[in-house]
PDB file of C-alpha atoms in Angstrom:
ATOM      1  CA  UNK A   1     117.839  82.454 108.385  1.00  0.00           C
ATOM      2  CA  UNK A   2     114.061  82.062 108.067  1.00  0.00           C
ATOM      3  CA  UNK A   3     113.682  82.157 111.857  1.00  0.00           C
ATOM      4  CA  UNK A   4     115.801  85.296 112.135  1.00  0.00           C
ATOM      5  CA  UNK A   5     113.836  87.028 109.384  1.00  0.00           C
ATOM      6  CA  UNK A   6     110.553  86.022 111.050  1.00  0.00           C
ATOM      7  CA  UNK A   7     111.751  87.398 114.398  1.00  0.00           C
ATOM      8  CA  UNK A   8     112.873  90.659 112.770  1.00  0.00           C
ATOM      9  CA  UNK A   9     109.547  90.930 110.947  1.00  0.00           C
ATOM     10  CA  UNK A  10     107.641  90.344 114.190  1.00  0.00           C
ATOM     11  CA  UNK A  11     109.634  93.087 115.900  1.00  0.00           C
ATOM     12  CA  UNK A  12     108.852  95.531 113.103  1.00  0.00           C
ATOM     13  CA  UNK A  13     105.157  94.575 113.105  1.00  0.00           C
ATOM     14  CA  UNK A  14     105.005  95.045 116.868  1.00  0.00           C
ATOM     15  CA  UNK A  15     106.623  98.462 116.691  1.00  0.00           C
ATOM     16  CA  UNK A  16     104.324  99.552 113.864  1.00  0.00           C
ATOM     17  CA  UNK A  17     101.234  98.302 115.700  1.00  0.00           C
ATOM     18  CA  UNK A  18     102.237 100.151 118.873  1.00  0.00           C
ATOM     19  CA  UNK A  19     102.916 103.434 117.065  1.00  0.00           C
ATOM     20  CA  UNK A  20      99.791 103.096 114.932  1.00  0.00           C
ATOM     21  CA  UNK A  21      97.666 102.366 117.968  1.00  0.00           C
ATOM     22  CA  UNK A  22      99.041 105.385 119.818  1.00  0.00           C
ATOM     23  CA  UNK A  23      98.493 107.624 116.793  1.00  0.00           C
ATOM     24  CA  UNK A  24      94.911 106.378 116.471  1.00  0.00           C
ATOM     25  CA  UNK A  25      94.139 107.828 119.893  1.00  0.00           C
ATOM     26  CA  UNK A  26      94.630 111.316 118.433  1.00  0.00           C
ATOM     27  CA  UNK A  27      93.449 110.851 114.827  1.00  0.00           C
ATOM     28  CA  UNK A  28      90.872 108.641 113.062  1.00  0.00           C
ATOM     29  CA  UNK A  29      92.041 105.062 112.516  1.00  0.00           C
ATOM     30  CA  UNK A  30      91.302 105.388 108.787  1.00  0.00           C
ATOM     31  CA  UNK A  31      93.573 108.419 108.475  1.00  0.00           C
ATOM     32  CA  UNK A  32      96.410 106.757 110.397  1.00  0.00           C
ATOM     33  CA  UNK A  33      96.102 103.551 108.375  1.00  0.00           C
ATOM     34  CA  UNK A  34      96.012 105.445 105.085  1.00  0.00           C
ATOM     35  CA  UNK A  35      99.174 107.384 105.873  1.00  0.00           C
ATOM     36  CA  UNK A  36     100.953 104.202 106.963  1.00  0.00           C
ATOM     37  CA  UNK A  37      99.867 102.260 103.875  1.00  0.00           C
ATOM     38  CA  UNK A  38     100.831 105.145 101.581  1.00  0.00           C
ATOM     39  CA  UNK A  39     104.321 105.215 103.111  1.00  0.00           C
ATOM     40  CA  UNK A  40     104.651 101.454 102.650  1.00  0.00           C
ATOM     41  CA  UNK A  41     103.432 101.747  99.073  1.00  0.00           C
ATOM     42  CA  UNK A  42     106.257 104.175  98.302  1.00  0.00           C
ATOM     43  CA  UNK A  43     108.639 101.753  99.967  1.00  0.00           C
ATOM     44  CA  UNK A  44     107.505  98.865  97.767  1.00  0.00           C
ATOM     45  CA  UNK A  45     107.871 101.013  94.643  1.00  0.00           C
ATOM     46  CA  UNK A  46     111.484 101.766  95.587  1.00  0.00           C
ATOM     47  CA  UNK A  47     112.053  98.074  96.341  1.00  0.00           C
ATOM     48  CA  UNK A  48     110.789  97.038  92.915  1.00  0.00           C
ATOM     49  CA  UNK A  49     112.949  99.641  91.205  1.00  0.00           C
ATOM     50  CA  UNK A  50     116.026  98.420  93.060  1.00  0.00           C
ATOM     51  CA  UNK A  51     115.399  94.675  92.717  1.00  0.00           C
ATOM     52  CA  UNK A  52     113.956  94.844  89.199  1.00  0.00           C
ATOM     53  CA  UNK A  53     111.907  91.699  89.747  1.00  0.00           C
ATOM     54  CA  UNK A  54     110.199  90.466  86.568  1.00  0.00           C
ATOM     55  CA  UNK A  55     106.422  90.727  86.500  1.00  0.00           C
ATOM     56  CA  UNK A  56     105.007  87.410  87.785  1.00  0.00           C
ATOM     57  CA  UNK A  57     101.898  85.599  86.498  1.00  0.00           C
ATOM     58  CA  UNK A  58      98.499  87.194  87.081  1.00  0.00           C
ATOM     59  CA  UNK A  59      97.789  84.678  89.840  1.00  0.00           C
ATOM     60  CA  UNK A  60     100.523  86.142  92.038  1.00  0.00           C
ATOM     61  CA  UNK A  61      99.313  89.675  91.378  1.00  0.00           C
ATOM     62  CA  UNK A  62      95.764  88.717  92.358  1.00  0.00           C
ATOM     63  CA  UNK A  63      97.047  87.035  95.496  1.00  0.00           C
ATOM     64  CA  UNK A  64      98.870  90.238  96.396  1.00  0.00           C
ATOM     65  CA  UNK A  65      95.732  92.289  95.860  1.00  0.00           C
ATOM     66  CA  UNK A  66      93.676  89.944  98.039  1.00  0.00           C
ATOM     67  CA  UNK A  67      96.358  90.137 100.724  1.00  0.00           C
ATOM     68  CA  UNK A  68      96.126  93.910 100.595  1.00  0.00           C
ATOM     69  CA  UNK A  69      92.375  93.825 101.183  1.00  0.00           C
ATOM     70  CA  UNK A  70      92.842  91.432 104.110  1.00  0.00           C
ATOM     71  CA  UNK A  71      95.589  93.641 105.506  1.00  0.00           C
ATOM     72  CA  UNK A  72      93.351  96.705 105.389  1.00  0.00           C
ATOM     73  CA  UNK A  73      90.742  94.884 107.476  1.00  0.00           C
ATOM     74  CA  UNK A  74      93.402  93.751 109.928  1.00  0.00           C
ATOM     75  CA  UNK A  75      95.066  97.129 110.393  1.00  0.00           C
ATOM     76  CA  UNK A  76      91.846  99.138 110.603  1.00  0.00           C
ATOM     77  CA  UNK A  77      90.336  96.780 113.160  1.00  0.00           C
ATOM     78  CA  UNK A  78      93.547  96.726 115.187  1.00  0.00           C
ATOM     79  CA  UNK A  79      94.031 100.488 115.264  1.00  0.00           C
ATOM     80  CA  UNK A  80      90.395 101.034 116.203  1.00  0.00           C
ATOM     81  CA  UNK A  81      90.594  98.489 119.009  1.00  0.00           C
ATOM     82  CA  UNK A  82      93.917  99.866 120.279  1.00  0.00           C
ATOM     83  CA  UNK A  83      92.587 103.404 120.227  1.00  0.00           C
ATOM     84  CA  UNK A  84      89.531 102.482 122.293  1.00  0.00           C
ATOM     85  CA  UNK A  85      90.606  99.530 124.419  1.00  0.00           C
ATOM     86  CA  UNK A  86      93.411  98.155 126.572  1.00  0.00           C
ATOM     87  CA  UNK A  87      96.545  97.479 124.528  1.00  0.00           C
ATOM     88  CA  UNK A  88      97.507  94.635 126.879  1.00  0.00           C
ATOM     89  CA  UNK A  89      94.351  92.768 125.880  1.00  0.00           C
ATOM     90  CA  UNK A  90      93.852  93.801 122.255  1.00  0.00           C
ATOM     91  CA  UNK A  91      97.403  93.255 120.995  1.00  0.00           C
ATOM     92  CA  UNK A  92      97.915  89.726 122.422  1.00  0.00           C
ATOM     93  CA  UNK A  93      94.481  88.575 121.284  1.00  0.00           C
ATOM     94  CA  UNK A  94      95.157  89.839 117.771  1.00  0.00           C
ATOM     95  CA  UNK A  95      98.535  88.089 117.779  1.00  0.00           C
ATOM     96  CA  UNK A  96      97.013  84.814 118.945  1.00  0.00           C
ATOM     97  CA  UNK A  97      94.373  84.753 116.215  1.00  0.00           C
ATOM     98  CA  UNK A  98      96.868  85.870 113.565  1.00  0.00           C
ATOM     99  CA  UNK A  99      99.171  82.999 114.544  1.00  0.00           C
ATOM    100  CA  UNK A 100      96.517  80.317 114.879  1.00  0.00           C
ATOM    101  CA  UNK A 101      95.046  80.831 111.403  1.00  0.00           C
ATOM    102  CA  UNK A 102      98.257  80.201 109.386  1.00  0.00           C
ATOM    103  CA  UNK A 103      99.175  77.235 111.598  1.00  0.00           C
ATOM    104  CA  UNK A 104      95.722  75.749 111.096  1.00  0.00           C
ATOM    105  CA  UNK A 105      95.845  76.285 107.330  1.00  0.00           C
ATOM    106  CA  UNK A 106      99.296  74.717 107.200  1.00  0.00           C
ATOM    107  CA  UNK A 107      98.173  71.632 109.108  1.00  0.00           C
ATOM    108  CA  UNK A 108      95.056  71.243 106.974  1.00  0.00           C
ATOM    109  CA  UNK A 109      97.080  71.598 103.768  1.00  0.00           C
ATOM    110  CA  UNK A 110      99.382  68.768 104.770  1.00  0.00           C
ATOM    111  CA  UNK A 111     102.275  70.363 106.599  1.00  0.00           C
ATOM    112  CA  UNK A 112     103.513  68.174 109.414  1.00  0.00           C
ATOM    113  CA  UNK A 113     105.949  69.983 111.709  1.00  0.00           C
ATOM    114  CA  UNK A 114     107.695  67.938 114.356  1.00  0.00           C
ATOM    115  CA  UNK A 115     106.473  67.521 117.909  1.00  0.00           C
ATOM    116  CA  UNK A 116     109.000  70.042 119.193  1.00  0.00           C
ATOM    117  CA  UNK A 117     107.824  72.659 116.673  1.00  0.00           C
ATOM    118  CA  UNK A 118     104.167  72.107 117.558  1.00  0.00           C
ATOM    119  CA  UNK A 119     104.956  72.296 121.266  1.00  0.00           C
ATOM    120  CA  UNK A 120     106.843  75.527 120.640  1.00  0.00           C
ATOM    121  CA  UNK A 121     103.876  77.031 118.805  1.00  0.00           C
ATOM    122  CA  UNK A 122     101.523  76.053 121.629  1.00  0.00           C
ATOM    123  CA  UNK A 123     103.824  77.452 124.303  1.00  0.00           C
ATOM    124  CA  UNK A 124     104.284  80.679 122.353  1.00  0.00           C
ATOM    125  CA  UNK A 125     100.536  81.200 122.074  1.00  0.00           C
ATOM    126  CA  UNK A 126     100.014  80.508 125.774  1.00  0.00           C
ATOM    127  CA  UNK A 127     102.897  82.835 126.667  1.00  0.00           C
ATOM    128  CA  UNK A 128     101.505  85.694 124.601  1.00  0.00           C
ATOM    129  CA  UNK A 129      98.075  85.208 126.140  1.00  0.00           C
ATOM    130  CA  UNK A 130      99.466  85.128 129.690  1.00  0.00           C
ATOM    131  CA  UNK A 131     101.688  88.181 129.173  1.00  0.00           C
ATOM    132  CA  UNK A 132      98.736  90.171 127.880  1.00  0.00           C
ATOM    133  CA  UNK A 133      96.389  88.937 130.587  1.00  0.00           C
ATOM    134  CA  UNK A 134      94.067  87.154 128.155  1.00  0.00           C
ATOM    135  CA  UNK A 135      94.559  84.009 130.266  1.00  0.00           C
ATOM    136  CA  UNK A 136      94.207  84.042 134.013  1.00  0.00           C
ATOM    137  CA  UNK A 137      92.549  87.465 134.266  1.00  0.00           C
ATOM    138  CA  UNK A 138      89.119  88.256 132.791  1.00  0.00           C
ATOM    139  CA  UNK A 139      89.166  91.157 130.365  1.00  0.00           C
ATOM    140  CA  UNK A 140      86.181  92.813 132.019  1.00  0.00           C
ATOM    141  CA  UNK A 141      87.409  96.304 131.218  1.00  0.00           C
ATOM    142  CA  UNK A 142      87.432  95.604 127.477  1.00  0.00           C
ATOM    143  CA  UNK A 143      84.005  95.782 125.785  1.00  0.00           C
ATOM    144  CA  UNK A 144      82.891  92.810 123.718  1.00  0.00           C
ATOM    145  CA  UNK A 145      82.895  94.899 120.531  1.00  0.00           C
ATOM    146  CA  UNK A 146      86.610  95.628 120.963  1.00  0.00           C
ATOM    147  CA  UNK A 147      87.333  91.958 121.642  1.00  0.00           C
ATOM    148  CA  UNK A 148      85.488  91.202 118.399  1.00  0.00           C
ATOM    149  CA  UNK A 149      87.521  93.839 116.555  1.00  0.00           C
ATOM    150  CA  UNK A 150      90.736  92.280 117.862  1.00  0.00           C
ATOM    151  CA  UNK A 151      89.607  88.884 116.578  1.00  0.00           C
ATOM    152  CA  UNK A 152      88.708  90.386 113.193  1.00  0.00           C
ATOM    153  CA  UNK A 153      92.115  92.044 113.093  1.00  0.00           C
ATOM    154  CA  UNK A 154      93.833  88.743 113.801  1.00  0.00           C
ATOM    155  CA  UNK A 155      91.857  87.043 111.051  1.00  0.00           C
ATOM    156  CA  UNK A 156      92.823  89.788 108.619  1.00  0.00           C
ATOM    157  CA  UNK A 157      96.527  89.491 109.434  1.00  0.00           C
ATOM    158  CA  UNK A 158      96.351  85.708 109.404  1.00  0.00           C
ATOM    159  CA  UNK A 159      94.734  85.740 105.970  1.00  0.00           C
ATOM    160  CA  UNK A 160      97.425  88.129 104.735  1.00  0.00           C
ATOM    161  CA  UNK A 161     100.164  85.733 105.875  1.00  0.00           C
ATOM    162  CA  UNK A 162      98.429  82.748 104.263  1.00  0.00           C
ATOM    163  CA  UNK A 163      97.946  84.591 100.976  1.00  0.00           C
ATOM    164  CA  UNK A 164     101.535  85.803 100.783  1.00  0.00           C
ATOM    165  CA  UNK A 165     102.724  82.270 101.491  1.00  0.00           C
ATOM    166  CA  UNK A 166     100.634  80.941  98.605  1.00  0.00           C
ATOM    167  CA  UNK A 167     102.350  83.225  96.079  1.00  0.00           C
ATOM    168  CA  UNK A 168     105.047  81.598  93.953  1.00  0.00           C
ATOM    169  CA  UNK A 169     108.638  81.745  95.191  1.00  0.00           C
ATOM    170  CA  UNK A 170     109.817  83.712  92.146  1.00  0.00           C
ATOM    171  CA  UNK A 171     107.151  86.420  92.400  1.00  0.00           C
ATOM    172  CA  UNK A 172     109.609  88.729  94.158  1.00  0.00           C
ATOM    173  CA  UNK A 173     108.210  91.889  95.723  1.00  0.00           C
ATOM    174  CA  UNK A 174     105.274  92.100  93.329  1.00  0.00           C
ATOM    175  CA  UNK A 175     102.654  90.583  95.682  1.00  0.00           C
ATOM    176  CA  UNK A 176     103.689  93.114  98.327  1.00  0.00           C
ATOM    177  CA  UNK A 177     103.441  95.938  95.795  1.00  0.00           C
ATOM    178  CA  UNK A 178      99.991  94.776  94.693  1.00  0.00           C
ATOM    179  CA  UNK A 179      98.821  94.580  98.300  1.00  0.00           C
ATOM    180  CA  UNK A 180      99.625  98.266  98.763  1.00  0.00           C
ATOM    181  CA  UNK A 181      98.328  99.121  95.304  1.00  0.00           C
ATOM    182  CA  UNK A 182      94.945  97.768  96.408  1.00  0.00           C
ATOM    183  CA  UNK A 183      94.933  98.896 100.036  1.00  0.00           C
ATOM    184  CA  UNK A 184      95.676 102.579  99.472  1.00  0.00           C
ATOM    185  CA  UNK A 185      92.682 103.255  97.159  1.00  0.00           C
ATOM    186  CA  UNK A 186      90.387 101.286  99.488  1.00  0.00           C
ATOM    187  CA  UNK A 187      91.459 103.399 102.443  1.00  0.00           C
ATOM    188  CA  UNK A 188      91.229 106.616 100.453  1.00  0.00           C
ATOM    189  CA  UNK A 189      87.658 105.807  99.440  1.00  0.00           C
ATOM    190  CA  UNK A 190      86.840 104.894 103.045  1.00  0.00           C
ATOM    191  CA  UNK A 191      88.271 108.197 104.273  1.00  0.00           C
ATOM    192  CA  UNK A 192      86.272 110.122 101.695  1.00  0.00           C
ATOM    193  CA  UNK A 193      83.109 108.210 102.573  1.00  0.00           C
ATOM    194  CA  UNK A 194      83.649 108.994 106.248  1.00  0.00           C
ATOM    195  CA  UNK A 195      84.395 112.629 105.349  1.00  0.00           C
ATOM    196  CA  UNK A 196      87.768 112.503 107.067  1.00  0.00           C
ATOM    197  CA  UNK A 197      90.207 115.234 106.103  1.00  0.00           C
ATOM    198  CA  UNK A 198      93.674 113.721 106.189  1.00  0.00           C
ATOM    199  CA  UNK A 199      95.435 117.100 106.376  1.00  0.00           C
ATOM    200  CA  UNK A 200      93.440 118.069 109.457  1.00  0.00           C
ATOM    201  CA  UNK A 201      94.326 114.759 111.106  1.00  0.00           C
ATOM    202  CA  UNK A 202      98.017 115.345 110.488  1.00  0.00           C
ATOM    203  CA  UNK A 203      97.880 118.728 112.240  1.00  0.00           C
ATOM    204  CA  UNK A 204      96.510 117.314 115.505  1.00  0.00           C
ATOM    205  CA  UNK A 205      99.082 117.363 118.323  1.00  0.00           C
ATOM    206  CA  UNK A 206     100.265 113.945 119.566  1.00  0.00           C
TER     207      UNK A 206
END
């Protein structure tokens, strides 16, 4: 079941990243990210109302907030890189970094997956890199700053995964709610600081 849920989650993340990256070519990345995070925030509110999860300890709430901040960094960096660089280079590189960080943290913290699992992880990373052209073909058309943004995005997503995993099992949807509760105000302040008018961005033709 865990593998199926992970695969379904990966498919949803991939779809969201593709759509967000395309939208960021026509509107500022901050505006696109803010609208996406606001929609997800409403979704988490509905989820909490339906599930009625009890409020967990403050530690889990803080973990959720930290995950939200990491997620903002990841999404902003990804959308910016996708809007300005080659998707076939940016997306795989982000995925590689986002996968390597949780695996590394797990190994350092004492997790010991079997040889087959480790080989599968290694093959998956190599496959993603080869499909995207990150291995075997120099990414000369992608500026170094966009490569760096893709790496930063991967670190942000990887940190989000690690933080969510560290929340207690009975915390329910509260860490996810707190992540959006933190990310939306951060993005709103960033949009205001950058003097981005969200309503104008929404009117731009795609």
